[in-house]
CSV table of C-alpha atoms in Angstrom, one decimal:
chain,number,residue,atom,x,y,z
A,577,UNK,CA,34.1,7.0,4.2
A,578,UNK,CA,31.0,4.8,5.1
A,579,UNK,CA,30.3,3.0,8.2
A,580,UNK,CA,28.9,-0.3,8.4
A,581,UNK,CA,27.7,-1.0,11.7
A,582,UNK,CA,27.1,-5.2,12.5
A,583,UNK,CA,24.5,-5.5,15.0
A,584,UNK,CA,22.3,-8.1,16.6
A,585,UNK,CA,18.8,-7.9,15.2
A,586,UNK,CA,17.2,-6.7,18.5
A,587,UNK,CA,19.8,-3.6,18.8
A,588,UNK,CA,19.4,-3.1,15.2
A,589,UNK,CA,15.5,-2.9,15.9
A,590,UNK,CA,16.1,-0.5,18.6
A,591,UNK,CA,18.8,1.9,16.9
A,592,UNK,CA,16.3,2.0,13.8
A,593,UNK,CA,13.1,2.9,15.9
A,594,UNK,CA,15.2,5.4,17.6
A,595,UNK,CA,16.4,7.0,14.3
A,596,UNK,CA,13.0,6.9,13.1
A,597,UNK,CA,11.5,8.8,16.1
A,598,UNK,CA,14.5,11.5,15.9
A,599,UNK,CA,13.6,12.1,12.3
A,600,UNK,CA,10.1,12.5,13.3
A,601,UNK,CA,11.3,14.8,16.1
A,602,UNK,CA,13.0,17.2,13.4
A,603,UNK,CA,10.2,16.8,11.1
A,604,UNK,CA,7.6,18.0,13.8
A,605,UNK,CA,10.2,20.7,14.0
A,606,UNK,CA,10.6,21.5,10.3
A,607,UNK,CA,6.2,21.5,10.5
A,608,UNK,CA,6.0,23.7,13.4
A,609,UNK,CA,8.0,26.3,11.5
A,610,UNK,CA,6.7,26.4,8.5
A,611,UNK,CA,3.1,26.3,9.8
A,612,UNK,CA,4.3,29.0,12.6
A,613,UNK,CA,1.7,32.2,13.0
A,614,UNK,CA,-1.4,29.8,12.1
A,615,UNK,CA,-3.7,27.7,14.0
A,616,UNK,CA,-6.3,25.2,13.1
A,617,UNK,CA,-9.8,26.6,13.3
A,618,UNK,CA,-12.4,24.3,14.6
A,619,UNK,CA,-16.0,25.4,13.9
A,620,UNK,CA,-17.6,27.5,11.3
A,621,UNK,CA,-17.6,26.6,7.6
A,622,UNK,CA,-15.9,23.3,6.4
A,623,UNK,CA,-16.4,21.8,10.0
A,624,UNK,CA,-18.9,19.6,9.3
A,625,UNK,CA,-17.8,16.0,7.8
A,626,UNK,CA,-18.3,15.6,4.2
A,627,UNK,CA,-21.3,13.3,3.7
A,628,UNK,CA,-22.0,14.1,-0.5
A,629,UNK,CA,-24.9,16.8,0.4
A,630,UNK,CA,-26.7,14.1,2.5
A,631,UNK,CA,-28.6,15.5,5.9
A,632,UNK,CA,-26.8,15.2,8.7
A,633,UNK,CA,-29.0,12.8,10.6
A,634,UNK,CA,-27.8,10.0,8.2
A,635,UNK,CA,-25.3,9.7,10.4
A,636,UNK,CA,-27.1,8.9,13.3
A,637,UNK,CA,-28.0,5.7,11.7
A,638,UNK,CA,-25.6,3.3,13.1
A,639,UNK,CA,-27.9,0.5,13.3
A,640,UNK,CA,-29.7,-0.9,9.8
A,641,UNK,CA,-33.4,-0.7,10.1
A,642,UNK,CA,-35.9,-3.6,10.8
A,643,UNK,CA,-37.5,-2.5,7.3
A,644,UNK,CA,-33.8,-2.7,5.4
A,645,UNK,CA,-33.1,-6.2,7.1
A,646,UNK,CA,-36.5,-7.2,5.9
A,647,UNK,CA,-35.8,-6.0,2.3
A,648,UNK,CA,-32.3,-7.3,2.6
A,649,UNK,CA,-33.7,-10.4,3.3
A,650,UNK,CA,-36.5,-10.6,0.8
A,651,UNK,CA,-33.7,-9.3,-2.4
A,652,UNK,CA,-30.8,-11.3,-0.9
A,653,UNK,CA,-32.0,-14.7,0.4
A,654,UNK,CA,-35.2,-15.4,-0.6
A,655,UNK,CA,-34.6,-14.4,-4.5
A,656,UNK,CA,-34.4,-17.8,-5.1
A,657,UNK,CA,-37.9,-18.7,-3.6
A,658,UNK,CA,-39.5,-16.0,-5.6
A,659,UNK,CA,-38.2,-17.3,-8.9
A,660,UNK,CA,-39.3,-21.0,-8.3
A,661,UNK,CA,-43.0,-18.7,-7.2
A,662,UNK,CA,-43.1,-16.7,-10.3
A,663,UNK,CA,-41.7,-18.9,-13.1
A,664,UNK,CA,-42.5,-22.3,-12.1
A,665,UNK,CA,-46.0,-22.1,-9.6
A,666,UNK,CA,-47.4,-18.5,-11.5
A,667,UNK,CA,-46.4,-19.3,-15.1
A,668,UNK,CA,-49.9,-18.6,-16.3
A,669,UNK,CA,-50.3,-22.4,-17.6
A,670,UNK,CA,-52.5,-24.3,-16.3
A,671,UNK,CA,-51.0,-27.7,-17.1
A,672,UNK,CA,-47.6,-26.3,-15.3
A,673,UNK,CA,-49.4,-25.5,-12.0
A,674,UNK,CA,-50.9,-28.9,-12.0
A,675,UNK,CA,-47.9,-30.6,-12.8
A,676,UNK,CA,-46.3,-28.4,-9.7
A,677,UNK,CA,-49.0,-29.2,-7.4
A,678,UNK,CA,-49.1,-33.0,-8.2
A,679,UNK,CA,-45.4,-33.3,-7.7
A,680,UNK,CA,-45.7,-31.1,-4.5
A,681,UNK,CA,-48.6,-33.7,-3.3
A,682,UNK,CA,-47.2,-36.4,-4.6
A,683,UNK,CA,-43.8,-35.6,-2.2
A,684,UNK,CA,-46.4,-34.7,0.8
A,685,UNK,CA,-48.0,-38.1,0.1
A,686,UNK,CA,-44.5,-40.1,-0.2
A,687,UNK,CA,-43.5,-38.5,3.1
A,688,UNK,CA,-46.7,-39.5,4.7
A,689,UNK,CA,-46.3,-43.0,3.6
A,690,UNK,CA,-42.8,-43.5,4.6
A,691,UNK,CA,-43.5,-42.0,8.2
A,692,UNK,CA,-46.3,-44.5,8.6
A,693,UNK,CA,-44.1,-47.6,7.4
A,694,UNK,CA,-41.8,-46.0,10.2
A,695,UNK,CA,-44.6,-45.3,13.2
A,696,UNK,CA,-45.8,-49.1,12.1
A,697,UNK,CA,-42.4,-50.8,12.3
A,698,UNK,CA,-41.8,-49.1,15.4
A,699,UNK,CA,-44.9,-50.6,16.9
A,700,UNK,CA,-44.2,-54.2,15.9
B,44,UNK,CA,32.9,-0.5,14.6
B,45,UNK,CA,33.4,1.6,18.1
B,46,UNK,CA,31.1,4.4,18.5
B,47,UNK,CA,32.3,7.8,18.7
B,48,UNK,CA,31.5,11.5,17.6
B,49,UNK,CA,32.4,10.7,14.0
B,50,UNK,CA,30.0,8.1,13.6
B,51,UNK,CA,27.4,9.8,15.5
B,52,UNK,CA,27.5,12.5,13.3
B,53,UNK,CA,27.7,10.6,9.9
B,54,UNK,CA,24.5,8.6,11.8
B,55,UNK,CA,22.9,12.3,11.7
B,56,UNK,CA,24.3,13.1,8.4
B,57,UNK,CA,22.7,9.9,6.9
B,58,UNK,CA,19.1,10.8,8.5
B,59,UNK,CA,19.0,14.1,8.2
B,60,UNK,CA,20.6,15.1,4.7
B,61,UNK,CA,21.6,11.6,2.4
B,62,UNK,CA,20.3,9.7,2.1
B,63,UNK,CA,17.9,10.9,4.6
B,64,UNK,CA,14.9,13.2,5.3
B,65,UNK,CA,15.8,16.0,2.6
B,66,UNK,CA,17.4,14.0,0.1
B,67,UNK,CA,14.5,11.4,0.6
B,68,UNK,CA,11.8,14.3,0.2
B,69,UNK,CA,13.7,15.4,-2.9
B,70,UNK,CA,13.6,12.3,-4.3
B,71,UNK,CA,9.7,11.9,-3.4
B,72,UNK,CA,9.0,15.3,-5.3
B,73,UNK,CA,11.1,14.6,-8.4
B,74,UNK,CA,9.3,11.1,-8.3
B,75,UNK,CA,6.1,12.7,-8.4
B,76,UNK,CA,7.1,15.2,-10.8
B,77,UNK,CA,8.3,12.3,-13.2
B,78,UNK,CA,5.0,10.2,-12.5
B,79,UNK,CA,3.1,13.0,-13.4
B,80,UNK,CA,4.9,13.9,-16.6
B,81,UNK,CA,4.7,10.4,-17.7
B,82,UNK,CA,0.9,9.7,-16.9
B,83,UNK,CA,-0.1,13.2,-18.7
B,84,UNK,CA,2.0,12.3,-21.8
B,85,UNK,CA,0.6,9.2,-22.3
B,86,UNK,CA,-2.7,11.0,-21.9
B,87,UNK,CA,-1.6,13.8,-24.4
B,88,UNK,CA,-1.6,16.8,-21.9
B,89,UNK,CA,1.4,18.4,-20.9
B,90,UNK,CA,1.2,17.7,-17.4
B,91,UNK,CA,3.4,20.2,-14.6
B,92,UNK,CA,5.2,22.9,-16.8
B,93,UNK,CA,5.1,26.3,-15.3
B,94,UNK,CA,6.8,26.2,-12.1
B,95,UNK,CA,10.7,25.9,-12.5
B,96,UNK,CA,12.2,24.2,-15.5
B,97,UNK,CA,9.9,21.6,-16.8
B,98,UNK,CA,7.5,22.4,-13.7
B,99,UNK,CA,10.0,20.1,-12.1
B,100,UNK,CA,9.3,22.2,-8.7
B,101,UNK,CA,5.5,21.6,-9.1
B,102,UNK,CA,5.2,19.1,-6.7
B,103,UNK,CA,7.1,21.2,-3.8
B,104,UNK,CA,5.2,24.4,-4.6
B,105,UNK,CA,1.7,22.3,-4.1
B,106,UNK,CA,3.3,20.7,-0.8
B,107,UNK,CA,4.5,24.2,0.4
B,108,UNK,CA,0.9,25.7,-0.4
B,109,UNK,CA,-1.1,23.4,1.3
B,110,UNK,CA,1.6,23.2,4.4
B,111,UNK,CA,2.2,27.1,4.5
B,112,UNK,CA,-0.4,29.1,2.7
B,113,UNK,CA,-3.8,26.6,3.3
B,114,UNK,CA,-5.7,27.1,6.7
B,115,UNK,CA,-6.3,24.0,8.7
B,116,UNK,CA,-10.1,23.5,9.6
B,117,UNK,CA,-10.3,20.5,11.9
B,118,UNK,CA,-13.5,18.6,11.2
B,119,UNK,CA,-16.0,18.5,14.3
B,120,UNK,CA,-15.4,14.8,15.1
B,121,UNK,CA,-12.2,14.5,14.1
B,122,UNK,CA,-8.9,14.8,16.5
B,123,UNK,CA,-7.0,17.5,15.1
B,124,UNK,CA,-3.3,16.5,15.8
B,125,UNK,CA,-3.5,12.6,15.0
B,126,UNK,CA,-3.3,12.8,11.1
B,127,UNK,CA,-0.2,15.2,11.3
B,128,UNK,CA,1.4,13.3,13.9
B,129,UNK,CA,1.1,10.1,12.0
B,130,UNK,CA,1.8,11.5,8.7
B,131,UNK,CA,5.5,12.5,10.2
B,132,UNK,CA,6.0,9.3,12.1
B,133,UNK,CA,5.1,7.5,8.6
B,134,UNK,CA,7.9,9.9,6.8
B,135,UNK,CA,10.4,9.0,9.7
B,136,UNK,CA,10.2,5.2,9.3
B,137,UNK,CA,10.4,5.6,5.4
B,138,UNK,CA,13.5,7.8,6.1
B,139,UNK,CA,14.6,5.2,8.6
B,140,UNK,CA,14.4,2.6,6.6
B,141,UNK,CA,17.1,3.8,4.2
B,142,UNK,CA,19.9,2.9,7.1
B,143,UNK,CA,19.5,-0.5,5.6
B,144,UNK,CA,20.8,0.2,2.0
B,145,UNK,CA,24.2,1.0,0.8
B,146,UNK,CA,23.0,4.4,-0.2
B,147,UNK,CA,23.7,5.5,3.0
B,148,UNK,CA,27.0,6.7,4.2
B,149,UNK,CA,25.9,4.8,7.6
B,150,UNK,CA,24.6,1.4,7.4
B,151,UNK,CA,23.2,-1.1,10.0
B,152,UNK,CA,23.4,-5.1,9.1
B,153,UNK,CA,22.4,-7.8,11.3
B,154,UNK,CA,21.3,-11.4,10.6
B,155,UNK,CA,17.9,-11.7,9.5
B,156,UNK,CA,17.3,-8.2,9.2
B,157,UNK,CA,14.9,-8.3,6.6
B,158,UNK,CA,12.4,-8.8,9.5
B,159,UNK,CA,13.5,-5.6,11.2
B,160,UNK,CA,13.3,-3.6,7.8
B,161,UNK,CA,9.5,-5.1,7.2
B,162,UNK,CA,8.6,-3.9,10.6
B,163,UNK,CA,10.0,-0.1,10.1
B,164,UNK,CA,8.9,0.2,6.3
B,165,UNK,CA,5.7,-1.9,5.8
B,166,UNK,CA,4.2,-1.9,9.2
B,167,UNK,CA,4.6,1.9,10.6
B,168,UNK,CA,3.8,3.3,7.0
B,169,UNK,CA,0.6,1.5,6.4
B,170,UNK,CA,-0.1,2.2,9.6
B,171,UNK,CA,0.4,5.4,10.1
B,172,UNK,CA,-1.7,6.3,6.7
B,173,UNK,CA,-4.6,3.9,8.0
B,174,UNK,CA,-4.5,6.2,11.2
B,175,UNK,CA,-4.8,9.4,9.5
B,176,UNK,CA,-7.8,8.6,7.6
B,177,UNK,CA,-9.5,7.2,11.0
B,178,UNK,CA,-8.9,10.3,12.7
B,179,UNK,CA,-11.7,11.9,11.0
B,180,UNK,CA,-14.7,10.3,11.5
B,181,UNK,CA,-17.1,9.8,8.0
B,182,UNK,CA,-19.0,7.5,6.0
B,183,UNK,CA,-16.8,7.7,3.0
B,184,UNK,CA,-13.7,7.3,5.1
B,185,UNK,CA,-15.1,4.2,6.8
B,186,UNK,CA,-15.6,2.7,3.5
B,187,UNK,CA,-12.1,3.6,2.0
B,188,UNK,CA,-10.5,2.3,5.3
B,189,UNK,CA,-12.5,-1.2,5.2
B,190,UNK,CA,-11.4,-1.1,1.3
B,191,UNK,CA,-7.7,-0.1,2.4
B,192,UNK,CA,-7.5,-2.8,5.1
B,193,UNK,CA,-8.9,-5.4,2.5
B,194,UNK,CA,-6.0,-4.5,-0.1
B,195,UNK,CA,-3.0,-4.5,2.6
B,196,UNK,CA,-4.3,-7.8,4.1
B,197,UNK,CA,-3.5,-9.1,0.6
B,198,UNK,CA,-0.7,-6.6,-0.5
B,199,UNK,CA,1.7,-6.7,2.4
B,200,UNK,CA,2.1,-10.4,2.5
B,201,UNK,CA,3.1,-10.4,-1.4
B,202,UNK,CA,5.4,-7.7,-0.6
B,203,UNK,CA,7.2,-9.3,2.4
B,204,UNK,CA,7.4,-12.2,0.2
B,205,UNK,CA,8.7,-9.9,-2.7
B,206,UNK,CA,11.3,-9.0,-0.4
B,207,UNK,CA,12.7,-12.5,0.5
B,208,UNK,CA,12.9,-13.8,-2.5
B,209,UNK,CA,16.6,-12.0,-3.2
B,210,UNK,CA,17.3,-12.4,0.4
B,211,UNK,CA,17.1,-16.0,0.5
B,212,UNK,CA,18.9,-16.4,-3.2
B,213,UNK,CA,21.7,-14.3,-2.0
B,214,UNK,CA,21.8,-16.4,1.5
B,215,UNK,CA,21.5,-19.7,0.0
B,216,UNK,CA,24.0,-19.1,-2.8
B,217,UNK,CA,26.4,-18.1,-0.5
B,218,UNK,CA,27.1,-14.5,-1.5
B,219,UNK,CA,26.0,-12.9,1.6
B,220,UNK,CA,28.4,-12.1,4.5
B,221,UNK,CA,25.1,-12.3,7.0
B,222,UNK,CA,22.1,-14.5,6.4
B,223,UNK,CA,18.9,-13.1,5.4
B,224,UNK,CA,20.5,-9.2,5.6
B,225,UNK,CA,18.7,-6.7,3.4
B,226,UNK,CA,22.2,-4.5,3.0
B,227,UNK,CA,24.2,-7.6,2.0
B,228,UNK,CA,21.3,-8.5,-0.6
B,229,UNK,CA,21.5,-4.9,-1.8
B,230,UNK,CA,25.4,-5.2,-2.2
B,231,UNK,CA,24.9,-8.5,-4.0
B,232,UNK,CA,21.7,-9.2,-5.7
B,233,UNK,CA,23.4,-8.4,-9.3
B,234,UNK,CA,25.6,-11.2,-8.9
B,235,UNK,CA,22.1,-13.4,-9.1
B,236,UNK,CA,21.3,-12.6,-12.5
B,237,UNK,CA,24.3,-14.8,-13.2
B,238,UNK,CA,22.9,-18.2,-11.9
B,239,UNK,CA,20.5,-19.5,-14.4
B,240,UNK,CA,18.1,-20.8,-11.9
B,241,UNK,CA,18.4,-17.7,-9.7
B,242,UNK,CA,17.5,-15.3,-12.5
B,243,UNK,CA,14.6,-16.9,-13.2
B,244,UNK,CA,13.5,-16.6,-9.6
B,245,UNK,CA,14.3,-13.4,-9.5
B,246,UNK,CA,12.8,-12.2,-12.8
B,247,UNK,CA,9.5,-13.8,-11.4
B,248,UNK,CA,9.8,-12.0,-8.2
B,249,UNK,CA,10.5,-8.3,-10.2
B,250,UNK,CA,7.1,-9.0,-12.1
B,251,UNK,CA,5.5,-9.8,-9.2
B,252,UNK,CA,7.4,-6.9,-6.7
B,253,UNK,CA,6.1,-4.2,-9.7
B,254,UNK,CA,2.6,-5.4,-9.2
B,255,UNK,CA,2.5,-5.6,-5.0
B,256,UNK,CA,4.0,-1.8,-5.6
B,257,UNK,CA,1.1,-0.5,-7.4
B,258,UNK,CA,-1.0,-2.2,-5.0
B,259,UNK,CA,1.3,-1.0,-1.9
B,260,UNK,CA,0.8,2.5,-3.1
B,261,UNK,CA,-2.6,2.4,-4.4
B,262,UNK,CA,-1.6,3.6,-7.8
B,263,UNK,CA,-4.2,2.7,-10.7
B,264,UNK,CA,-5.4,0.2,-11.0
B,265,UNK,CA,-5.5,-0.5,-7.1
B,266,UNK,CA,-6.9,3.1,-6.4
B,267,UNK,CA,-9.6,1.4,-4.7
B,268,UNK,CA,-9.3,2.7,-1.6
B,269,UNK,CA,-9.8,6.7,-2.8
B,270,UNK,CA,-11.9,5.7,-5.9
B,271,UNK,CA,-12.8,9.5,-7.1
B,272,UNK,CA,-16.2,9.4,-8.5
B,273,UNK,CA,-17.8,6.7,-6.2
B,274,UNK,CA,-16.2,7.5,-2.3
B,275,UNK,CA,-15.4,10.9,-3.2
B,276,UNK,CA,-11.7,10.2,-2.0
B,277,UNK,CA,-12.4,7.3,0.4
B,278,UNK,CA,-10.0,7.3,3.3
B,279,UNK,CA,-8.5,10.9,2.5
B,280,UNK,CA,-11.8,12.3,2.2
B,281,UNK,CA,-11.6,15.0,5.1
B,282,UNK,CA,-8.1,15.9,4.5
B,283,UNK,CA,-7.4,19.4,3.5
B,284,UNK,CA,-4.7,22.0,3.9
B,285,UNK,CA,-1.7,20.9,5.6
B,286,UNK,CA,-2.7,17.5,6.4
B,287,UNK,CA,-3.4,16.6,2.7
B,288,UNK,CA,-0.1,18.0,2.1
B,289,UNK,CA,1.6,16.0,4.9
B,290,UNK,CA,-0.5,13.0,3.5
B,291,UNK,CA,0.4,13.3,-0.1
B,292,UNK,CA,4.2,13.8,1.1
B,293,UNK,CA,4.3,10.6,3.2
B,294,UNK,CA,2.4,8.7,0.0
B,295,UNK,CA,5.4,10.0,-2.3
B,296,UNK,CA,8.1,9.5,0.2
B,297,UNK,CA,6.8,5.7,0.3
B,298,UNK,CA,6.8,5.5,-3.1
B,299,UNK,CA,10.5,6.6,-3.6
B,300,UNK,CA,11.8,4.4,-1.0
B,301,UNK,CA,9.9,1.4,-1.9
B,302,UNK,CA,11.0,1.9,-5.8
B,303,UNK,CA,14.7,2.4,-4.2
B,304,UNK,CA,14.7,-0.6,-2.3
B,305,UNK,CA,13.7,-2.5,-5.6
B,306,UNK,CA,16.1,-0.9,-7.7
B,307,UNK,CA,19.0,-2.4,-5.2
B,308,UNK,CA,17.4,-5.8,-3.9
B,309,UNK,CA,16.3,-6.6,-7.7
B,310,UNK,CA,18.3,-4.4,-10.1
B,311,UNK,CA,21.3,-4.0,-8.3
B,312,UNK,CA,21.6,-1.0,-7.6
B,313,UNK,CA,24.9,0.7,-9.1
B,314,UNK,CA,26.9,-2.7,-8.9
B,315,UNK,CA,29.4,-3.8,-10.1
B,316,UNK,CA,30.6,-0.5,-10.2
B,317,UNK,CA,31.1,1.6,-6.9
B,318,UNK,CA,28.6,4.5,-5.7
B,319,UNK,CA,31.1,7.2,-5.7
B,320,UNK,CA,31.8,7.0,-9.5
B,321,UNK,CA,30.4,8.0,-12.5
B,322,UNK,CA,29.1,4.6,-14.1
B,323,UNK,CA,27.5,4.0,-10.5
B,324,UNK,CA,25.8,7.0,-10.1
B,325,UNK,CA,24.6,6.6,-13.8
B,326,UNK,CA,23.5,3.2,-13.6
B,327,UNK,CA,21.6,3.7,-10.1
B,328,UNK,CA,19.7,6.5,-11.7
B,329,UNK,CA,19.0,4.6,-14.9
B,330,UNK,CA,17.5,1.8,-13.1
B,331,UNK,CA,15.7,3.7,-10.5
B,332,UNK,CA,14.0,6.1,-13.5
B,333,UNK,CA,13.3,2.8,-15.5
B,334,UNK,CA,11.4,1.1,-12.9
B,335,UNK,CA,9.6,4.2,-11.8
B,336,UNK,CA,8.8,4.7,-15.8
B,337,UNK,CA,7.1,1.0,-15.7
B,338,UNK,CA,5.3,2.0,-12.6
B,339,UNK,CA,3.9,5.0,-14.3
B,340,UNK,CA,2.9,3.3,-17.3
B,341,UNK,CA,0.8,0.6,-15.6
B,342,UNK,CA,-0.5,3.6,-13.9
B,343,UNK,CA,-1.8,5.3,-16.9
B,344,UNK,CA,-3.0,2.2,-18.7
B,345,UNK,CA,-5.2,1.0,-16.4
B,346,UNK,CA,-8.6,1.9,-15.2
B,347,UNK,CA,-9.7,1.3,-11.6
B,348,UNK,CA,-10.9,-1.9,-10.6
B,349,UNK,CA,-13.3,-3.2,-8.0
B,350,UNK,CA,-11.6,-4.4,-4.9
B,351,UNK,CA,-12.6,-8.2,-5.4
B,352,UNK,CA,-10.7,-7.5,-8.9
B,353,UNK,CA,-7.6,-5.7,-7.4
B,354,UNK,CA,-7.3,-8.6,-4.9
B,355,UNK,CA,-7.7,-11.4,-7.8
B,356,UNK,CA,-5.4,-9.9,-9.7
B,357,UNK,CA,-3.1,-9.2,-6.7
B,358,UNK,CA,-3.2,-13.0,-6.4
B,359,UNK,CA,-2.8,-13.8,-9.9
B,360,UNK,CA,0.3,-11.5,-11.2
B,361,UNK,CA,1.8,-10.8,-7.9
B,362,UNK,CA,1.5,-13.6,-5.4
B,363,UNK,CA,1.4,-16.3,-7.7
B,364,UNK,CA,4.6,-15.4,-9.3
B,365,UNK,CA,6.2,-14.3,-6.2
B,366,UNK,CA,5.1,-18.0,-4.7
B,367,UNK,CA,7.1,-19.6,-7.7
B,368,UNK,CA,10.3,-17.1,-7.1
B,369,UNK,CA,10.3,-18.2,-3.4
B,370,UNK,CA,10.4,-22.1,-4.0
B,371,UNK,CA,12.9,-21.5,-7.1
B,372,UNK,CA,15.1,-19.5,-4.2
B,373,UNK,CA,15.0,-22.3,-1.9
B,374,UNK,CA,15.5,-25.1,-4.6
B,375,UNK,CA,17.9,-23.6,-7.1
B,376,UNK,CA,21.0,-23.4,-5.0
B,377,UNK,CA,20.7,-27.3,-4.4
B,378,UNK,CA,20.3,-27.9,-8.2
B,379,UNK,CA,23.0,-25.9,-9.4
């Protein structure tokens, strides 16, 4: 015969949590019975962390080194700058280099003219 | 009802025997055997064959070997009792969650108790698995745990929503005696398939639920936190002997309990037949096995996803259908 217990949600949460820990207690007892006569071994073979054959000192390296950060920046963030430098500036063709430098100097000249105009306007 | 020795005895029976600890462990081990057998057949292998008829006792033999015979080696930096205590807590939580389902002779019911269900089943079990892994520090374990948490953050809300779909439908269609109750949903969910829009919502929710179960149980293609050949065994790298046995058991118990929940709240359990009838029992078994077969076939049909592929798949094929199902669940009873 089945029993349906109608409760408030809080009471239900308490009952089910209590039931859970009851089952945990029985499980613990059963586990202790299954493992009786044995004890855990700490130390000796197999007690080192498994790190795939690496030397244990890699575990001491908790922070990324400055060299790693440098290469992380070079490989990751500055890749687009490198691409521009390699494929546009250093493409090996003189007219491409001249075009790039002319555009760059043109930009600088434009910025200089604008700055000068703003400076003169402020003076006036 | 009033409390008495009889109801206390029934509660103990429900927690420890049926559908409690012993039945759940037996169901979990059977489910593992069934899953291994299906996966082996799909890969043109035999699967477990030697222990018991058709190898059905192989998972039990594996568990007993790990727990009884193997030496327990404690890693230098680990907490020796934490993984065992957490595994047993996970098993206890999964077993206690069965009190919400009509399969238990002692049922608990309360308004809005799907939240209590999610607290007991979807909080304690994942947390216990995470703490099991964290108790033994290791670079592979750290990577596995970070993947596990990423996957949980995507999976658990989808699972909550998937549980909510039939619960909301049962409430809004007026089939439920108590609002948003898991027990009332499990008893009445079979009626939802006769409602035109309700059936669509249930179908979408079921699809999303099956996908989210794969991710929740870290089965292929979502076995990203373990990731053999890449992270050794991920968060389980340091598990060995009895701790490995307990971890396998808590994982299997969680799978079995989750599938049982879906069998009830989506597929209707044994209803319209009563539990204690031959058609009822057969219907329940057939539905459970059908669900387990689908999960096994998905598992053996895919390779492992990368973490971002896994989360994207989860959002596409689980979160999206479940979200549509939830919207339908809210508007369907108003339209019809």
